[in-house]
Coordinates of C-alpha atoms in Angstrom, one line a residue:
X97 CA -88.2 99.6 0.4
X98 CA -91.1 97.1 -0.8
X99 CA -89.8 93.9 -2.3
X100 CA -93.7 93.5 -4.5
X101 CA -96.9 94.9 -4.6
X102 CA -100.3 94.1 -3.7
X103 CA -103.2 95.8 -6.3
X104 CA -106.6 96.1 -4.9
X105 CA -109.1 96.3 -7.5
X106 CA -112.8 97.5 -7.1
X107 CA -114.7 99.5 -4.9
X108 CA -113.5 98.1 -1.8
X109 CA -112.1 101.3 -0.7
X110 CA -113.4 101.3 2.9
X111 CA -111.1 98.0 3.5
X112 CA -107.6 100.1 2.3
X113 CA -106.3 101.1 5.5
X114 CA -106.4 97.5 7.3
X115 CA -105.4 96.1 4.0
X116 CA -102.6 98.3 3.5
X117 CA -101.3 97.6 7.6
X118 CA -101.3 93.9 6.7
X119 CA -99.3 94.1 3.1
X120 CA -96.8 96.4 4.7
X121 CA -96.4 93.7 7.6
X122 CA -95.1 91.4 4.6
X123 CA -92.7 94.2 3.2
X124 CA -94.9 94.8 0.4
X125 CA -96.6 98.0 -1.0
X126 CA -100.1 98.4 -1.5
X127 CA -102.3 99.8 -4.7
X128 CA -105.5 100.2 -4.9
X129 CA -106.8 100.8 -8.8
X130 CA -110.6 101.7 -9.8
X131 CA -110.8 99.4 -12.9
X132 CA -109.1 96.8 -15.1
X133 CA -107.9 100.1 -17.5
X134 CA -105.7 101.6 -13.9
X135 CA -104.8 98.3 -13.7
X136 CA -103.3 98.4 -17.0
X137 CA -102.0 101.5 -16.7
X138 CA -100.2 100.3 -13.2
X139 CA -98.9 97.0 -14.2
X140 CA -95.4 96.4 -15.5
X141 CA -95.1 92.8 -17.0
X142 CA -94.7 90.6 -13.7
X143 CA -95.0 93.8 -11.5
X144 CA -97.5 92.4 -9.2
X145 CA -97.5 90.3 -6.4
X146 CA -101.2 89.3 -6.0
X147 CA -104.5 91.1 -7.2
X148 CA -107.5 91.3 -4.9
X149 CA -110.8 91.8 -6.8
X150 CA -114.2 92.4 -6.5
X151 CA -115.8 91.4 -10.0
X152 CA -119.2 92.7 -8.8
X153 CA -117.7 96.1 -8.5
X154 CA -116.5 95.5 -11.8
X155 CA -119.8 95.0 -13.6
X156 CA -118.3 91.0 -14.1
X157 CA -118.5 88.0 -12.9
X158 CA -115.2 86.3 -10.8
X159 CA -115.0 83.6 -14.2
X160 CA -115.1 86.8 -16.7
X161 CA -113.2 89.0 -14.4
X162 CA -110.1 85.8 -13.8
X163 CA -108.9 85.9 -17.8
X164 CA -109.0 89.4 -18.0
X165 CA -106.7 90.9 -15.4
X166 CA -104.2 87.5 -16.3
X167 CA -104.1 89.0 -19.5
X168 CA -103.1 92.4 -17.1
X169 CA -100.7 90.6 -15.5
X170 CA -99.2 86.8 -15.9
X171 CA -97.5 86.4 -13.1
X172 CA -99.6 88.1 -9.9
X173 CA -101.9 85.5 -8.1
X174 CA -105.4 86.2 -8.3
X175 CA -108.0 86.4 -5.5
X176 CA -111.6 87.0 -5.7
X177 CA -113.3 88.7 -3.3
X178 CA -116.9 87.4 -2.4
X179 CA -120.2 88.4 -0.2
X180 CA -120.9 86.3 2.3
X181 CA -124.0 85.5 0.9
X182 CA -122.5 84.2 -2.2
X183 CA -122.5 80.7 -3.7
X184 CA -118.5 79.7 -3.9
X185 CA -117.4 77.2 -6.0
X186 CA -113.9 76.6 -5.3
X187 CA -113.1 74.0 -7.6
X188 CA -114.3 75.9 -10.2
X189 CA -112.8 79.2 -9.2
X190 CA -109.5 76.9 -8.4
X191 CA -109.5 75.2 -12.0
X192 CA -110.0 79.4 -13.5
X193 CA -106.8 80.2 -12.1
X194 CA -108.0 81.7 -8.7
X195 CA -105.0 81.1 -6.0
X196 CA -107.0 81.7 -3.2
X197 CA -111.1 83.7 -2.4
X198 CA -111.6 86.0 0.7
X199 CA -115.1 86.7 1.9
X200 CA -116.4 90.8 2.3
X201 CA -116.2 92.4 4.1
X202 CA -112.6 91.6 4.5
X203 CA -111.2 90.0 8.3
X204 CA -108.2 91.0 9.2
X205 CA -106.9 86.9 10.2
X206 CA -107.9 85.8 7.3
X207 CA -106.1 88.3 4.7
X208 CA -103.1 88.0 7.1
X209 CA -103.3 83.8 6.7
X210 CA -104.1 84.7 2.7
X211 CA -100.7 86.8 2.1
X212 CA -98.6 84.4 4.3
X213 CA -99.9 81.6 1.3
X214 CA -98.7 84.3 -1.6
X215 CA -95.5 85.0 0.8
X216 CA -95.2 81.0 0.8
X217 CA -96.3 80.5 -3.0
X218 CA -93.8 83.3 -3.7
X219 CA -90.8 82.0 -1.8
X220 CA -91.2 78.5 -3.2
X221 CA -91.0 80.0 -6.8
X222 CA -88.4 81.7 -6.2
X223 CA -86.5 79.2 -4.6
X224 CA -87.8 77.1 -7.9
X225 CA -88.8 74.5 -5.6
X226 CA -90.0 71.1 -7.6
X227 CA -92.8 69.2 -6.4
X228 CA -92.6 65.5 -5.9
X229 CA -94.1 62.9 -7.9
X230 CA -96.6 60.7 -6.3
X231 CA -94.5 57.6 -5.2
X232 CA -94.4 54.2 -7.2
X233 CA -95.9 51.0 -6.8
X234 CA -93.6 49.1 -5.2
X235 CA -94.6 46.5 -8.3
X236 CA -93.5 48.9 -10.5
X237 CA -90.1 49.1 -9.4
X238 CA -87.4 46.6 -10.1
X239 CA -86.4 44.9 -7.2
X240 CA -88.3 46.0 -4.7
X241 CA -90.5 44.2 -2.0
X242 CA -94.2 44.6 -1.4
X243 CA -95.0 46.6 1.2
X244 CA -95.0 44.9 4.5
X245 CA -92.8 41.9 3.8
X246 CA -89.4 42.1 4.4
X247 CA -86.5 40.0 3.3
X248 CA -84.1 38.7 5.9
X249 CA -80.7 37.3 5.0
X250 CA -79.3 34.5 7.3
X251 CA -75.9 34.7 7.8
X252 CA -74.5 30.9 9.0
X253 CA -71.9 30.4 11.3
X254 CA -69.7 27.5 10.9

């Protein structure tokens, strides 16, 4: 039994059978889907776990391509696939809603280290984990000392 599922999208056919030993070692199930409409066709609201996508393949570019399959699916995280040769802008492809990139052809260490972050992203969520605010000034909090100083109480003795 697969606990999620893993969609490949594009013609990146000749990287399913390591991709598929990888998801599997994660519990998951891979799917491997032509275009954006077997994508559709696929996709149950929430039903995926992460999408791995080739835009090129797709006739799009990765900031076309990112909008469209979260339309697909809300909840999956989204990772481009790049050539080597391409230019990466990973703030930009960061602020788009990418969660992570992988370069082509895909390398085995490097696919396992990006599905242990979507195993990590995923537990956290589910575990509805909050993040923690940056800290205070201590001069912004009432009665506290500035850093490095501490205040030291006598006691006396009589």
């Amino acid at each position: 039994m697969t606990h999620g599922t893993v969609v490949l999208i594009g013609d990146l056919a000749f990287e399913t059978r390591a991709l598929n030993r990888l998801v599997t070692e994660f519990g998951w199930s891979l799917e491997v889907v032509a275009g954006l409409d077997q994508l559709r066709e696929l996709s149950a609201p929430g039903g995926s776990i992460a999408i791995l996508f080739d835009a090129k393949s797709l006739g799009l570019s990765w900031d076309q391509a990112l909008p469209l399959i979260r339309q697909i699916d809300s909840q999956a995280l989204l990772i481009p696939c790049h050539r080597f040769s391409d230019v990466v802008n990973w703030r930009e492809l960061a602020d788009a809603g990418a969660f992570h990139a992988l370069a082509l052809p895909l390398d085995p260490g490097e696919v396992r280290q990006s599905l242990g972050f979507i195993w990590s992203a995923r537990f956290r969520r589910a575990a509805n984990v909050l993040s923690l605010r940056r800290a205070e000034k201590p001069d912004t909090v009432a009665d506290s000392q500035p850093a490095g100083r501490v205040k030291r109480v006598s006691e006396s003795v009589a």
